[in-house]
PDB file of C-alpha atoms in Angstrom:
ATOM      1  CA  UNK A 824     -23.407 -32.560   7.291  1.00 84.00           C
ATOM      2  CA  UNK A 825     -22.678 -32.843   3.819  1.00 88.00           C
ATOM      3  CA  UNK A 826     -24.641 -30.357   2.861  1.00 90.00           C
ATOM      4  CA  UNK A 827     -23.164 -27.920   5.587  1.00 88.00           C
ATOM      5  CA  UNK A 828     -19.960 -29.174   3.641  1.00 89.00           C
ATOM      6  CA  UNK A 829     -20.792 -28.311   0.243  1.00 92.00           C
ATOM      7  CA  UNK A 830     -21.949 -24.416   1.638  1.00 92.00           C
ATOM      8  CA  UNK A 831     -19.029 -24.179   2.754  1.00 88.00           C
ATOM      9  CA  UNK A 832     -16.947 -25.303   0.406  1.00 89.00           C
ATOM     10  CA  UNK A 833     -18.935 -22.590  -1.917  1.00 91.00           C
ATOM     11  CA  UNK A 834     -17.559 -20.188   0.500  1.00 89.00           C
ATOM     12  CA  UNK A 835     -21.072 -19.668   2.422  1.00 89.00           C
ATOM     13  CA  UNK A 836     -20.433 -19.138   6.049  1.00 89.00           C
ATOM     14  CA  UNK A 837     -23.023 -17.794   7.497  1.00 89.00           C
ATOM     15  CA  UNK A 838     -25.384 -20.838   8.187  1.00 90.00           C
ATOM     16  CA  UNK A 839     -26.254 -22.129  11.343  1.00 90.00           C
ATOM     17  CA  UNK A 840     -24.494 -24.393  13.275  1.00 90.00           C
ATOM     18  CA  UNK A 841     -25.311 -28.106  12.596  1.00 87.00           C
ATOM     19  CA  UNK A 842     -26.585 -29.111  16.117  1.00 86.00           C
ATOM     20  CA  UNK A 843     -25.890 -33.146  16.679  1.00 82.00           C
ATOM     21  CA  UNK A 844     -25.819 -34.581  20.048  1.00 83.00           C
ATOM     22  CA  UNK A 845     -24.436 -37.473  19.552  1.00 87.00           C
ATOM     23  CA  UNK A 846     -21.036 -37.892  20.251  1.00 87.00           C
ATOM     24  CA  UNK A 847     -20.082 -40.720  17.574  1.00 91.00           C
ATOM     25  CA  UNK A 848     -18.255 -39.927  14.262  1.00 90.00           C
ATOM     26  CA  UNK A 849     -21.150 -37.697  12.317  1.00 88.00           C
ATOM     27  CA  UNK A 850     -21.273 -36.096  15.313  1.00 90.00           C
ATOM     28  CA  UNK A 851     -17.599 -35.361  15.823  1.00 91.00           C
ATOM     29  CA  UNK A 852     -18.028 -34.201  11.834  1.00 90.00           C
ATOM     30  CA  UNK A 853     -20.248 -31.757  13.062  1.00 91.00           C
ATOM     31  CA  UNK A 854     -18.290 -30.004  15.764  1.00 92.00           C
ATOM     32  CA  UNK A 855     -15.155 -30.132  13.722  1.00 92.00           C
ATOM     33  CA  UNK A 856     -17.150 -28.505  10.589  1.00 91.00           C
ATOM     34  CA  UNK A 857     -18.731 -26.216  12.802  1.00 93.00           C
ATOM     35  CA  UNK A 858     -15.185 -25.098  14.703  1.00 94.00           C
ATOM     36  CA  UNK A 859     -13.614 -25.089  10.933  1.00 92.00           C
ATOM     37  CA  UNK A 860     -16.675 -23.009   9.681  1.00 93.00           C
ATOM     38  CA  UNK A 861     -15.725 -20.106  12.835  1.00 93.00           C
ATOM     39  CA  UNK A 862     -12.197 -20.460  11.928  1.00 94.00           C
ATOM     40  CA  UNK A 863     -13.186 -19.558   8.479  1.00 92.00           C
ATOM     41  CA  UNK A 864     -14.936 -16.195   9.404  1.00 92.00           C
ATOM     42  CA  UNK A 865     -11.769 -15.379  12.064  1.00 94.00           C
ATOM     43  CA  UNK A 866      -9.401 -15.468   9.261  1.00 94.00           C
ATOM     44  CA  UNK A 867     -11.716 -14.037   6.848  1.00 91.00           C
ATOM     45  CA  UNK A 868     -12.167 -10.935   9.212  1.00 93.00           C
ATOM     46  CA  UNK A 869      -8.899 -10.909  10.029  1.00 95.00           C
ATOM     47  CA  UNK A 870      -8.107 -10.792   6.382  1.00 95.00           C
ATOM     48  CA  UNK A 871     -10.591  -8.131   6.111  1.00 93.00           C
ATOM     49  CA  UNK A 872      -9.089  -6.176   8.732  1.00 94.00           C
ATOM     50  CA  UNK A 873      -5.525  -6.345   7.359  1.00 95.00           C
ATOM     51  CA  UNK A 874      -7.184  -5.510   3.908  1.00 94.00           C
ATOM     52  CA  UNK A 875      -8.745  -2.249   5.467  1.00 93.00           C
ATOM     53  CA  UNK A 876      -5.276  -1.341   7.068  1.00 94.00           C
ATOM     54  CA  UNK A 877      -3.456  -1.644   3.726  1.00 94.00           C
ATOM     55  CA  UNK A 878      -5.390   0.161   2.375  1.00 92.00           C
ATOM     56  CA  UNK A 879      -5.060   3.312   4.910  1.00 92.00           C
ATOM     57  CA  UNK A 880      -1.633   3.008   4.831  1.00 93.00           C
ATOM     58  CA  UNK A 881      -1.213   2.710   1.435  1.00 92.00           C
ATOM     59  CA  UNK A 882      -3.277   6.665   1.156  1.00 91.00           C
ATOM     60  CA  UNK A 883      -1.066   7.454   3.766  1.00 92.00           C
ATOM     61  CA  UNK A 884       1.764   6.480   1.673  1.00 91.00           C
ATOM     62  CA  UNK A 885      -0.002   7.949  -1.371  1.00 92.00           C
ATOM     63  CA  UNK A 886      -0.152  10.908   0.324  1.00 90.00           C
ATOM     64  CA  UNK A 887       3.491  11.313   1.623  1.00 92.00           C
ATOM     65  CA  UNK A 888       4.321  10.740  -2.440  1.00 91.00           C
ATOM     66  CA  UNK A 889       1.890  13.311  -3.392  1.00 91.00           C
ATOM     67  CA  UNK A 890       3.629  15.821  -0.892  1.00 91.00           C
ATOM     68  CA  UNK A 891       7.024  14.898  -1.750  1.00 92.00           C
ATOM     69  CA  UNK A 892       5.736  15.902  -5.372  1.00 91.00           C
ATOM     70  CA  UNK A 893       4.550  18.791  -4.758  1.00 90.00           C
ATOM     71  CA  UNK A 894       7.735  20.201  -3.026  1.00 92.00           C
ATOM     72  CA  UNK A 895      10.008  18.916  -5.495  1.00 91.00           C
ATOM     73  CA  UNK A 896       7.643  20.880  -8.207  1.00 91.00           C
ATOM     74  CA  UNK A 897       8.033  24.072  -5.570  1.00 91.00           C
ATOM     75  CA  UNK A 898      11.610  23.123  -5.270  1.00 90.00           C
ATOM     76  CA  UNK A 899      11.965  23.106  -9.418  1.00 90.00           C
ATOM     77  CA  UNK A 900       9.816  26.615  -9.581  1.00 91.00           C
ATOM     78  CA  UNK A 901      12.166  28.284  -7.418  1.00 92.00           C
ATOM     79  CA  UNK A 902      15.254  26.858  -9.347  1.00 91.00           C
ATOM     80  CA  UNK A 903      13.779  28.049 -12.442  1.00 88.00           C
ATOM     81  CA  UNK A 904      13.329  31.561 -11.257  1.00 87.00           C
ATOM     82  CA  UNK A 905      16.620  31.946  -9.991  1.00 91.00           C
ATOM     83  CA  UNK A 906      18.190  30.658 -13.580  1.00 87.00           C
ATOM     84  CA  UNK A 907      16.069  33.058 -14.974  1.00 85.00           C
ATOM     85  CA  UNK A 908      17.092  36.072 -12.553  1.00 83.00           C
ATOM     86  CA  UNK A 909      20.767  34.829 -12.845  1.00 79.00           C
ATOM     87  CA  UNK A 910      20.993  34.993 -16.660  1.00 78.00           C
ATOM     88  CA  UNK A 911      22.410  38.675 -16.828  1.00 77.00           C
ATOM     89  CA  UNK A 912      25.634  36.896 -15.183  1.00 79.00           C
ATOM     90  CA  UNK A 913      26.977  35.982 -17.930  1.00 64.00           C
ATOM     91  CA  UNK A 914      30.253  34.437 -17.041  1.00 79.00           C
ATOM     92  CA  UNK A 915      28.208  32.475 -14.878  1.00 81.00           C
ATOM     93  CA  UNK A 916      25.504  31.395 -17.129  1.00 74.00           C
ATOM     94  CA  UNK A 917      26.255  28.072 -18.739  1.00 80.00           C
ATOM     95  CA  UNK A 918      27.718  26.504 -15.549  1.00 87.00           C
ATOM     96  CA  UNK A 919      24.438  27.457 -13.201  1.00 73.00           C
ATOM     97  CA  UNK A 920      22.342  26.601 -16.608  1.00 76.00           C
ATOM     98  CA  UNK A 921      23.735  23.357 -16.723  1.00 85.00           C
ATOM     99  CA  UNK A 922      23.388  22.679 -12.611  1.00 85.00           C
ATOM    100  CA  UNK A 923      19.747  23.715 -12.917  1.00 83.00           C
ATOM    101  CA  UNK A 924      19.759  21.532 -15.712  1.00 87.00           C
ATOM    102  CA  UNK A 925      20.830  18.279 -13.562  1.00 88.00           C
ATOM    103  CA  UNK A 926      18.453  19.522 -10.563  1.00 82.00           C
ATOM    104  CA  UNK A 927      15.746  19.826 -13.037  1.00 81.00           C
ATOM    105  CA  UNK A 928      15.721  16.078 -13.949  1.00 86.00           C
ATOM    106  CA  UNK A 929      16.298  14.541 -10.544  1.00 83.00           C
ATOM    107  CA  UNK A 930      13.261  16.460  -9.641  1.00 80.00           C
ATOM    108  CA  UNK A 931      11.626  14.887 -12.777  1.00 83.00           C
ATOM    109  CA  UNK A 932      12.947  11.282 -11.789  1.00 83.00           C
ATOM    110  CA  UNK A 933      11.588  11.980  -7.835  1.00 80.00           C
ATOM    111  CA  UNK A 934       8.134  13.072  -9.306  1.00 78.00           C
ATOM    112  CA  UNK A 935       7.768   9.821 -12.049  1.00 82.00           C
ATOM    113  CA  UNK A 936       9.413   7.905  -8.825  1.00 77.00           C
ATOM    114  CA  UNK A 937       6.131   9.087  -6.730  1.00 76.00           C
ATOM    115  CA  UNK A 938       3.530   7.596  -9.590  1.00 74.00           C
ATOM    116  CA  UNK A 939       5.362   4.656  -9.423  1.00 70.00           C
ATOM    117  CA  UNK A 940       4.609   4.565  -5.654  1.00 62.00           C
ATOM    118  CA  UNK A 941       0.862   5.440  -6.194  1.00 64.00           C
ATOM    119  CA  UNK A 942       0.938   2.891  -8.530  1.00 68.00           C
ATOM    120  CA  UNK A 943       2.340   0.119  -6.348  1.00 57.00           C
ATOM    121  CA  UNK A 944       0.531   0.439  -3.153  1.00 57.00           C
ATOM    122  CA  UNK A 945      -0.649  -3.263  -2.996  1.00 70.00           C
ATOM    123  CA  UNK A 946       2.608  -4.109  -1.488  1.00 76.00           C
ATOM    124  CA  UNK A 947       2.780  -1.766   1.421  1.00 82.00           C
ATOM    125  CA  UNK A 948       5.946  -2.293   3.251  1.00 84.00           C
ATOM    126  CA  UNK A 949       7.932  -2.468  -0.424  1.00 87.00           C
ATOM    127  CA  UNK A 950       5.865   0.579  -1.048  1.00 86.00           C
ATOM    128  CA  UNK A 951       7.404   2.565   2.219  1.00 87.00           C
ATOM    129  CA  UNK A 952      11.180   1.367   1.680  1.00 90.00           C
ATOM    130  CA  UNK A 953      11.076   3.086  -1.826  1.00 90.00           C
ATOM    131  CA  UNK A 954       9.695   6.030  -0.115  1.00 88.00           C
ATOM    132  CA  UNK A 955      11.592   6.633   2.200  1.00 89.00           C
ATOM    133  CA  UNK A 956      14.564   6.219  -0.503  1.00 89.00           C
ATOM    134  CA  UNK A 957      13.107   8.743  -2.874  1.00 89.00           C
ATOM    135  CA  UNK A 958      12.939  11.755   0.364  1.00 90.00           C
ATOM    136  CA  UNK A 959      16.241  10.596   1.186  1.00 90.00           C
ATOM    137  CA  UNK A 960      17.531  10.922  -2.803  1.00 89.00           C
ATOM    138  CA  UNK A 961      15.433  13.998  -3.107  1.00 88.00           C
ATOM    139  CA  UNK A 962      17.003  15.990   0.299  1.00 87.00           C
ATOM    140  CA  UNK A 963      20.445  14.393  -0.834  1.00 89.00           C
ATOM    141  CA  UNK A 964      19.490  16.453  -4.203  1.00 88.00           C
ATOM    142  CA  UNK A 965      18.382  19.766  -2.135  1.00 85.00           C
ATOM    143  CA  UNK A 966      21.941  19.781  -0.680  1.00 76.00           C
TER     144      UNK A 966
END
């Protein structure tokens, strides 16, 4: 039993079951050790599982960021062709040049705002409320 203890504590659970019959206290030990040592590999695998669903949702997530990047880069293309098609306007110029200007950065600050949720995909739910923040700042910036 103690040595059953001492793999285990080591964090080796995948030896047999110690097998006593007896029903007095090394054999109580036993049981308990041997229902602690299957409660061990349910969490574990439970842990594992959760692991493996962080990490799809967090490429999900990564994903979604990537997307929102990439339209807020077609978004700051377009803008830039229409400053550059509006220039002969000239009473018009500075105003639209500075607009452009402001839309230009908040695209900037919604694509370093995607790295930043690449970056911080360990914490998953955290990871989706700033998200969902940065589409909602960057449609509140479309209109």
């Amino acid at each position: 039993v103690t040595e059953q203890m001492n793999h285990l504590a080591e964090g080796d659970l995948t030896r047999d079951h110690i097998n006593l019959k007896t029903n007095d206290e090394t054999g109580q030990l036993a049981k308990a050790m041997n229902h602690m040592q299957d409660r061990l590999k349910n969490i574990i695998t439970k842990v594992s599982f959760a692991s493996d669903q962080l990490s799809s949702q967090s490429e999900e997530l990564t994903q979604s960021a990537s997307e929102v990047k990439a339209g807020a880069n077609q978004v700051a293309t377009t803008m830039s062709e229409l400053a550059s098609g509006s220039e002969t306007q000239a009473t018009q110029t500075s105003e639209l040049s500075a607009n452009m200007q402001r839309f230009a950065e908040g695209v900037d600050q919604a694509s370093e705002n995607g790295a930043h949720i690449e970056s911080a995909s360990s914490n998953v739910l955290k990871l989706t409320d700033e998200g969902t923040a940065l589409m909602d700042a960057s449609k509140t910036q479309m209109v």
